[in-house]
mmCIF file of C-alpha atoms in Angstrom:
data_model
loop_
_atom_site.group_PDB
_atom_site.id
_atom_site.type_symbol
_atom_site.label_atom_id
_atom_site.label_comp_id
_atom_site.label_asym_id
_atom_site.label_seq_id
_atom_site.Cartn_x
_atom_site.Cartn_y
_atom_site.Cartn_z
ATOM 1 C CA MET A 1 10.606 -48.008 -49.896
ATOM 2 C CA ALA A 2 9.887 -44.833 -51.895
ATOM 3 C CA LEU A 3 6.428 -44.698 -50.357
ATOM 4 C CA VAL A 4 7.874 -45.059 -46.867
ATOM 5 C CA LYS A 5 10.335 -42.213 -47.497
ATOM 6 C CA VAL A 6 7.503 -39.985 -48.727
ATOM 7 C CA GLU A 7 5.477 -40.774 -45.597
ATOM 8 C CA VAL A 8 8.453 -40.032 -43.336
ATOM 9 C CA MET A 9 9.090 -36.698 -45.053
ATOM 10 C CA PHE A 10 5.413 -35.841 -44.794
ATOM 11 C CA LEU A 11 5.426 -36.647 -41.073
ATOM 12 C CA LYS A 12 8.554 -34.523 -40.593
ATOM 13 C CA LYS A 13 6.816 -31.552 -42.269
ATOM 14 C CA ILE A 14 3.768 -32.016 -40.050
ATOM 15 C CA LEU A 15 5.955 -32.169 -36.941
ATOM 16 C CA TYR A 16 7.894 -29.062 -37.995
ATOM 17 C CA MET A 17 4.616 -27.179 -38.522
ATOM 18 C CA ILE A 18 3.428 -28.268 -35.064
ATOM 19 C CA LEU A 19 6.754 -27.122 -33.579
ATOM 20 C CA MET A 20 6.453 -23.726 -35.234
ATOM 21 C CA VAL A 21 2.905 -23.223 -33.950
ATOM 22 C CA PHE A 22 3.945 -24.345 -30.472
ATOM 23 C CA ALA A 23 6.931 -21.965 -30.538
ATOM 24 C CA VAL A 24 4.649 -19.045 -31.446
ATOM 25 C CA LEU A 25 2.340 -19.937 -28.552
ATOM 26 C CA LEU A 26 5.296 -20.103 -26.171
ATOM 27 C CA LEU A 27 6.540 -16.684 -27.239
ATOM 28 C CA ALA A 28 3.079 -15.268 -26.655
ATOM 29 C CA ALA A 29 2.944 -16.892 -23.219
ATOM 30 C CA VAL A 30 6.274 -15.462 -22.019
ATOM 31 C CA SER A 31 6.007 -12.059 -23.687
ATOM 32 C CA PRO A 32 6.034 -9.268 -21.112
ATOM 33 C CA VAL A 33 2.608 -8.029 -20.073
ATOM 34 C CA ALA A 34 1.670 -5.410 -17.531
ATOM 35 C CA ALA A 35 0.963 -7.146 -14.236
ATOM 36 C CA ALA A 36 -1.995 -6.053 -12.131
ATOM 37 C CA GLY A 37 -1.011 -2.956 -10.221
ATOM 38 C CA GLU A 38 2.128 -2.286 -12.301
ATOM 39 C CA ASN A 39 0.860 0.936 -13.877
ATOM 40 C CA SER A 40 0.875 3.827 -11.418
ATOM 41 C CA GLY A 41 -0.351 7.352 -11.047
ATOM 42 C CA TYR A 42 0.993 9.942 -8.619
ATOM 43 C CA ILE A 43 -0.467 12.051 -5.813
ATOM 44 C CA GLU A 44 1.652 15.080 -4.967
ATOM 45 C CA VAL A 45 1.008 16.620 -1.551
ATOM 46 C CA SER A 46 2.275 19.949 -0.253
ATOM 47 C CA CYS A 47 2.043 21.102 3.368
ATOM 48 C CA ASN A 48 2.943 24.345 5.110
ATOM 49 C CA VAL A 49 4.531 22.567 8.103
ATOM 50 C CA ASP A 50 7.703 20.526 7.662
ATOM 51 C CA GLY A 51 7.603 17.088 9.243
ATOM 52 C CA ALA A 52 3.826 16.749 9.035
ATOM 53 C CA TRP A 53 2.566 13.164 8.896
ATOM 54 C CA VAL A 54 0.601 12.696 5.649
ATOM 55 C CA GLU A 55 -1.769 9.812 4.972
ATOM 56 C CA LEU A 56 -3.607 8.666 1.853
ATOM 57 C CA ILE A 57 -7.120 7.473 2.711
ATOM 58 C CA ASP A 58 -8.916 5.065 0.398
ATOM 59 C CA VAL A 59 -12.625 4.870 -0.393
ATOM 60 C CA ASN A 60 -13.108 2.451 2.538
ATOM 61 C CA GLY A 61 -11.589 4.902 5.038
ATOM 62 C CA ASN A 62 -8.363 2.922 5.432
ATOM 63 C CA VAL A 63 -4.819 4.325 5.342
ATOM 64 C CA ALA A 64 -3.393 3.241 1.977
ATOM 65 C CA ASP A 65 0.015 4.905 2.382
ATOM 66 C CA SER A 66 1.724 7.410 4.667
ATOM 67 C CA ALA A 67 4.965 9.348 5.065
ATOM 68 C CA TYR A 68 6.469 12.526 6.506
ATOM 69 C CA CYS A 69 6.194 15.620 4.333
ATOM 70 C CA TYR A 70 8.915 18.238 4.039
ATOM 71 C CA GLY A 71 7.514 20.856 1.712
ATOM 72 C CA ARG A 72 6.342 18.509 -1.027
ATOM 73 C CA LEU A 73 5.756 14.754 -1.088
ATOM 74 C CA THR A 74 4.860 12.430 -3.980
ATOM 75 C CA PHE A 75 3.082 9.106 -3.507
ATOM 76 C CA ASP A 76 3.192 6.318 -6.111
ATOM 77 C CA VAL A 77 -0.375 4.987 -6.446
ATOM 78 C CA PRO A 78 -1.241 1.734 -8.328
ATOM 79 C CA VAL A 79 -4.162 2.527 -10.636
ATOM 80 C CA THR A 80 -5.594 -0.973 -10.097
ATOM 81 C CA GLY A 81 -5.599 -0.574 -6.303
ATOM 82 C CA THR A 82 -8.392 0.638 -4.046
ATOM 83 C CA PRO A 83 -9.244 4.228 -5.102
ATOM 84 C CA ILE A 84 -7.773 7.036 -2.989
ATOM 85 C CA THR A 85 -10.340 9.679 -2.047
ATOM 86 C CA GLN A 86 -8.685 11.770 0.670
ATOM 87 C CA VAL A 87 -5.347 13.135 1.881
ATOM 88 C CA ARG A 88 -4.834 13.871 5.565
ATOM 89 C CA ALA A 89 -2.025 15.646 7.464
ATOM 90 C CA SER A 90 -1.275 15.963 11.174
ATOM 91 C CA LYS A 91 1.467 17.059 13.540
ATOM 92 C CA SER A 92 1.748 17.508 17.265
ATOM 93 C CA GLY A 93 0.819 21.064 18.262
ATOM 94 C CA TYR A 94 -1.272 21.683 15.148
ATOM 95 C CA TYR A 95 -4.856 21.159 14.129
ATOM 96 C CA GLY A 96 -5.035 18.442 11.467
ATOM 97 C CA ASP A 97 -6.183 19.125 7.926
ATOM 98 C CA SER A 98 -7.616 16.959 5.173
ATOM 99 C CA SER A 99 -8.538 17.371 1.532
ATOM 100 C CA SER A 100 -10.445 15.289 -0.992
ATOM 101 C CA VAL A 101 -8.429 14.071 -3.958
ATOM 102 C CA SER A 102 -9.243 12.316 -7.203
ATOM 103 C CA MET A 103 -7.672 8.981 -8.121
ATOM 104 C CA PRO A 104 -4.956 9.518 -10.785
ATOM 105 C CA ALA A 105 -4.815 7.579 -14.036
ATOM 106 C CA ALA A 106 -1.635 5.809 -15.167
ATOM 107 C CA GLY A 107 1.181 8.365 -15.434
ATOM 108 C CA GLU A 108 -1.072 11.203 -14.215
ATOM 109 C CA TYR A 109 -0.183 13.619 -11.399
ATOM 110 C CA VAL A 110 -2.862 14.809 -8.972
ATOM 111 C CA SER A 111 -1.976 17.498 -6.420
ATOM 112 C CA ALA A 112 -3.351 18.412 -3.012
ATOM 113 C CA SER A 113 -2.410 21.224 -0.634
ATOM 114 C CA LEU A 114 -2.831 20.970 3.146
ATOM 115 C CA THR A 115 -2.555 23.721 5.735
ATOM 116 C CA LEU A 116 -1.953 23.030 9.417
ATOM 117 C CA VAL A 117 -2.904 25.683 11.978
ATOM 118 C CA SER A 118 -1.031 25.919 15.285
ATOM 119 C CA ILE A 119 -3.022 25.018 18.402
ATOM 120 C CA PRO A 120 -3.024 27.903 20.926
ATOM 121 C CA PRO A 121 -1.017 26.998 24.046
ATOM 122 C CA THR A 122 -2.919 26.278 27.238
ATOM 123 C CA SER A 123 -2.285 28.333 30.330
ATOM 124 C CA VAL A 124 1.069 27.655 31.961
ATOM 125 C CA GLY A 125 0.813 25.615 35.141
ATOM 126 C CA GLY A 126 -2.506 23.952 34.229
ATOM 127 C CA ASP A 127 -3.292 20.583 35.731
ATOM 128 C CA VAL A 128 -2.344 17.575 33.627
ATOM 129 C CA GLY A 129 -3.608 14.035 33.212
ATOM 130 C CA TYR A 130 -2.318 11.125 31.153
ATOM 131 C CA ILE A 131 -3.597 8.878 28.372
ATOM 132 C CA GLN A 132 -1.737 5.594 28.035
ATOM 133 C CA VAL A 133 -2.136 3.822 24.691
ATOM 134 C CA SER A 134 -1.141 0.250 23.889
ATOM 135 C CA CYS A 135 -1.300 -1.323 20.435
ATOM 136 C CA ASN A 136 -0.645 -4.807 19.079
ATOM 137 C CA VAL A 137 1.538 -3.382 16.278
ATOM 138 C CA ASP A 138 4.898 -1.866 17.263
ATOM 139 C CA GLY A 139 5.534 1.418 15.481
ATOM 140 C CA ALA A 140 1.852 2.207 14.939
ATOM 141 C CA PHE A 141 1.139 5.919 14.517
ATOM 142 C CA VAL A 142 -1.187 7.103 17.293
ATOM 143 C CA GLU A 143 -3.220 10.314 17.320
ATOM 144 C CA LEU A 144 -5.288 11.938 20.068
ATOM 145 C CA LEU A 145 -8.453 13.439 18.598
ATOM 146 C CA SER A 146 -10.915 16.053 19.803
ATOM 147 C CA ALA A 147 -14.679 15.789 19.342
ATOM 148 C CA SER A 148 -14.344 17.792 16.104
ATOM 149 C CA GLY A 149 -11.739 15.364 14.727
ATOM 150 C CA SER A 150 -8.761 17.670 15.190
ATOM 151 C CA VAL A 151 -5.425 16.037 16.049
ATOM 152 C CA LEU A 152 -4.360 17.282 19.507
ATOM 153 C CA ASP A 153 -1.228 15.155 19.840
ATOM 154 C CA SER A 154 0.437 12.255 18.053
ATOM 155 C CA GLY A 155 3.357 9.862 18.234
ATOM 156 C CA TYR A 156 4.570 6.338 17.538
ATOM 157 C CA CYS A 157 3.565 3.511 19.835
ATOM 158 C CA TYR A 158 6.152 0.951 20.958
ATOM 159 C CA GLY A 159 4.502 -0.894 23.806
ATOM 160 C CA PRO A 160 2.422 1.268 26.211
ATOM 161 C CA THR A 161 2.894 4.927 25.219
ATOM 162 C CA THR A 162 1.804 7.739 27.535
ATOM 163 C CA PHE A 163 0.575 11.153 26.373
ATOM 164 C CA THR A 164 0.334 14.134 28.693
ATOM 165 C CA VAL A 165 -2.873 16.167 28.343
ATOM 166 C CA TYR A 166 -3.920 19.409 30.003
ATOM 167 C CA THR A 167 -7.211 19.157 31.826
ATOM 168 C CA THR A 168 -7.892 22.800 30.931
ATOM 169 C CA GLY A 169 -7.203 22.189 27.233
ATOM 170 C CA THR A 170 -9.434 20.846 24.464
ATOM 171 C CA PRO A 171 -10.808 17.484 25.657
ATOM 172 C CA VAL A 172 -9.526 14.329 24.001
ATOM 173 C CA THR A 173 -12.425 12.061 22.951
ATOM 174 C CA ASP A 174 -10.840 9.428 20.684
ATOM 175 C CA VAL A 175 -7.544 7.718 19.970
ATOM 176 C CA ARG A 176 -6.711 6.703 16.397
ATOM 177 C CA ALA A 177 -4.006 4.221 15.411
ATOM 178 C CA SER A 178 -2.697 3.341 11.958
ATOM 179 C CA ALA A 179 0.157 1.356 10.446
ATOM 180 C CA SER A 180 1.145 0.384 6.920
ATOM 181 C CA GLY A 181 -0.486 -2.918 5.965
ATOM 182 C CA PHE A 182 -3.194 -2.670 8.642
ATOM 183 C CA TYR A 183 -6.737 -1.315 8.863
ATOM 184 C CA GLU A 184 -6.964 1.970 10.753
ATOM 185 C CA GLN A 185 -8.720 1.770 14.122
ATOM 186 C CA THR A 186 -10.291 4.472 16.315
ATOM 187 C CA SER A 187 -11.277 3.922 19.952
ATOM 188 C CA PRO A 188 -13.036 6.296 22.380
ATOM 189 C CA VAL A 189 -11.225 7.484 25.496
ATOM 190 C CA THR A 190 -12.256 9.204 28.699
ATOM 191 C CA MET A 191 -10.579 12.548 29.318
ATOM 192 C CA PRO A 192 -8.518 12.106 32.496
ATOM 193 C CA GLY A 193 -8.706 14.425 35.452
ATOM 194 C CA ALA A 194 -5.705 16.035 37.106
ATOM 195 C CA GLY A 195 -3.144 13.361 37.991
ATOM 196 C CA GLN A 196 -5.321 10.584 36.555
ATOM 197 C CA THR A 197 -4.514 8.144 33.736
ATOM 198 C CA SER A 198 -6.928 6.829 31.109
ATOM 199 C CA TYR A 199 -6.015 3.576 29.379
ATOM 200 C CA VAL A 200 -6.745 2.631 25.761
ATOM 201 C CA SER A 201 -5.909 -0.634 24.002
ATOM 202 C CA ILE A 202 -6.138 -0.736 20.216
ATOM 203 C CA THR A 203 -5.924 -3.839 18.050
ATOM 204 C CA LEU A 204 -5.104 -3.338 14.377
ATOM 205 C CA SER A 205 -6.210 -5.965 11.851
ATOM 206 C CA MET A 206 -3.934 -6.831 8.936
ATOM 207 C CA LEU A 207 -5.020 -5.909 5.423
ATOM 208 C CA PRO A 208 -5.484 -8.869 3.055
ATOM 209 C CA GLY A 209 -2.385 -9.465 0.946
ATOM 210 C CA PRO A 210 -2.402 -9.679 -2.883
ATOM 211 C CA ILE A 211 -3.282 -13.042 -4.402
ATOM 212 C CA PRO A 212 -0.073 -14.447 -5.928
ATOM 213 C CA THR A 213 -0.208 -15.154 -9.639
ATOM 214 C CA GLN A 214 1.594 -18.116 -11.178
ATOM 215 C CA SER A 215 4.374 -17.163 -13.524
ATOM 216 C CA PRO A 216 4.240 -18.673 -17.051
ATOM 217 C CA MET A 217 8.025 -19.214 -17.009
ATOM 218 C CA GLY A 218 7.734 -22.763 -15.653
ATOM 219 C CA PHE A 219 5.388 -23.767 -18.449
ATOM 220 C CA ALA A 220 7.576 -22.001 -21.016
ATOM 221 C CA LEU A 221 10.734 -23.776 -19.827
ATOM 222 C CA PHE A 222 9.017 -27.161 -19.978
ATOM 223 C CA GLY A 223 7.749 -26.403 -23.474
ATOM 224 C CA LEU A 224 11.158 -25.289 -24.739
ATOM 225 C CA LEU A 225 12.775 -28.464 -23.435
ATOM 226 C CA GLY A 226 10.122 -30.431 -25.304
ATOM 227 C CA LEU A 227 10.889 -28.521 -28.503
ATOM 228 C CA VAL A 228 14.583 -29.266 -28.196
ATOM 229 C CA ALA A 229 13.918 -32.965 -27.643
ATOM 230 C CA VAL A 230 11.574 -33.287 -30.626
ATOM 231 C CA ALA A 231 13.953 -31.380 -32.894
ATOM 232 C CA ALA A 232 16.821 -33.673 -31.892
ATOM 233 C CA VAL A 233 14.772 -36.762 -32.758
ATOM 234 C CA LEU A 234 13.795 -35.352 -36.154
ATOM 235 C CA ARG A 235 17.379 -34.527 -37.039
ATOM 236 C CA ARG A 236 18.534 -37.985 -36.043
ATOM 237 C CA ASN A 237 15.926 -39.560 -38.306
#
């Protein structure tokens, strides 16, 4: 009987040691770690025109983020995301402006300054034509571009949206559409004559979403329940 008691005590010690090691592993598994994309840097943009539409452009030429700027605007940029290389601003009645920008490190601020220049008005009473734009994404931001890339007009597209253009003004050559969560798309357009309408249809493709990661909490909960069960059996014995 004495030998049996010694063996039981020895087994209890072994089980307690296993429980302690398992508990340490569980704590390591559920300890908070920085998730991918959690650390952020900041891009601070200033613009001379209130209400300008500002876009962050990534290394692939896609719109990573966008917002209206009133004096100064700060974007939160995940350091693990696609690198931002350019900042662009536009507003109806102004020539657009862009600036290269470096990707900030975690907690770092990077600044960029943009200056929009007013487009000279065309002669009063000039003939007008129309450009009608349709897009598969409601609320997409649409811009009319000149051959040099300047923004001649812009607005949001909800169903077919019609822009009025002066035939004596700077010719419109392209239409650009962008929306958060979608790849930017540019399509050519024919400059309409007086009283004519040119039609453009743009289809935006959705950006791939982040791959979900499995939380360790399910495994941790299962392990803790196992620990409680084993401890209860040992105490009973």
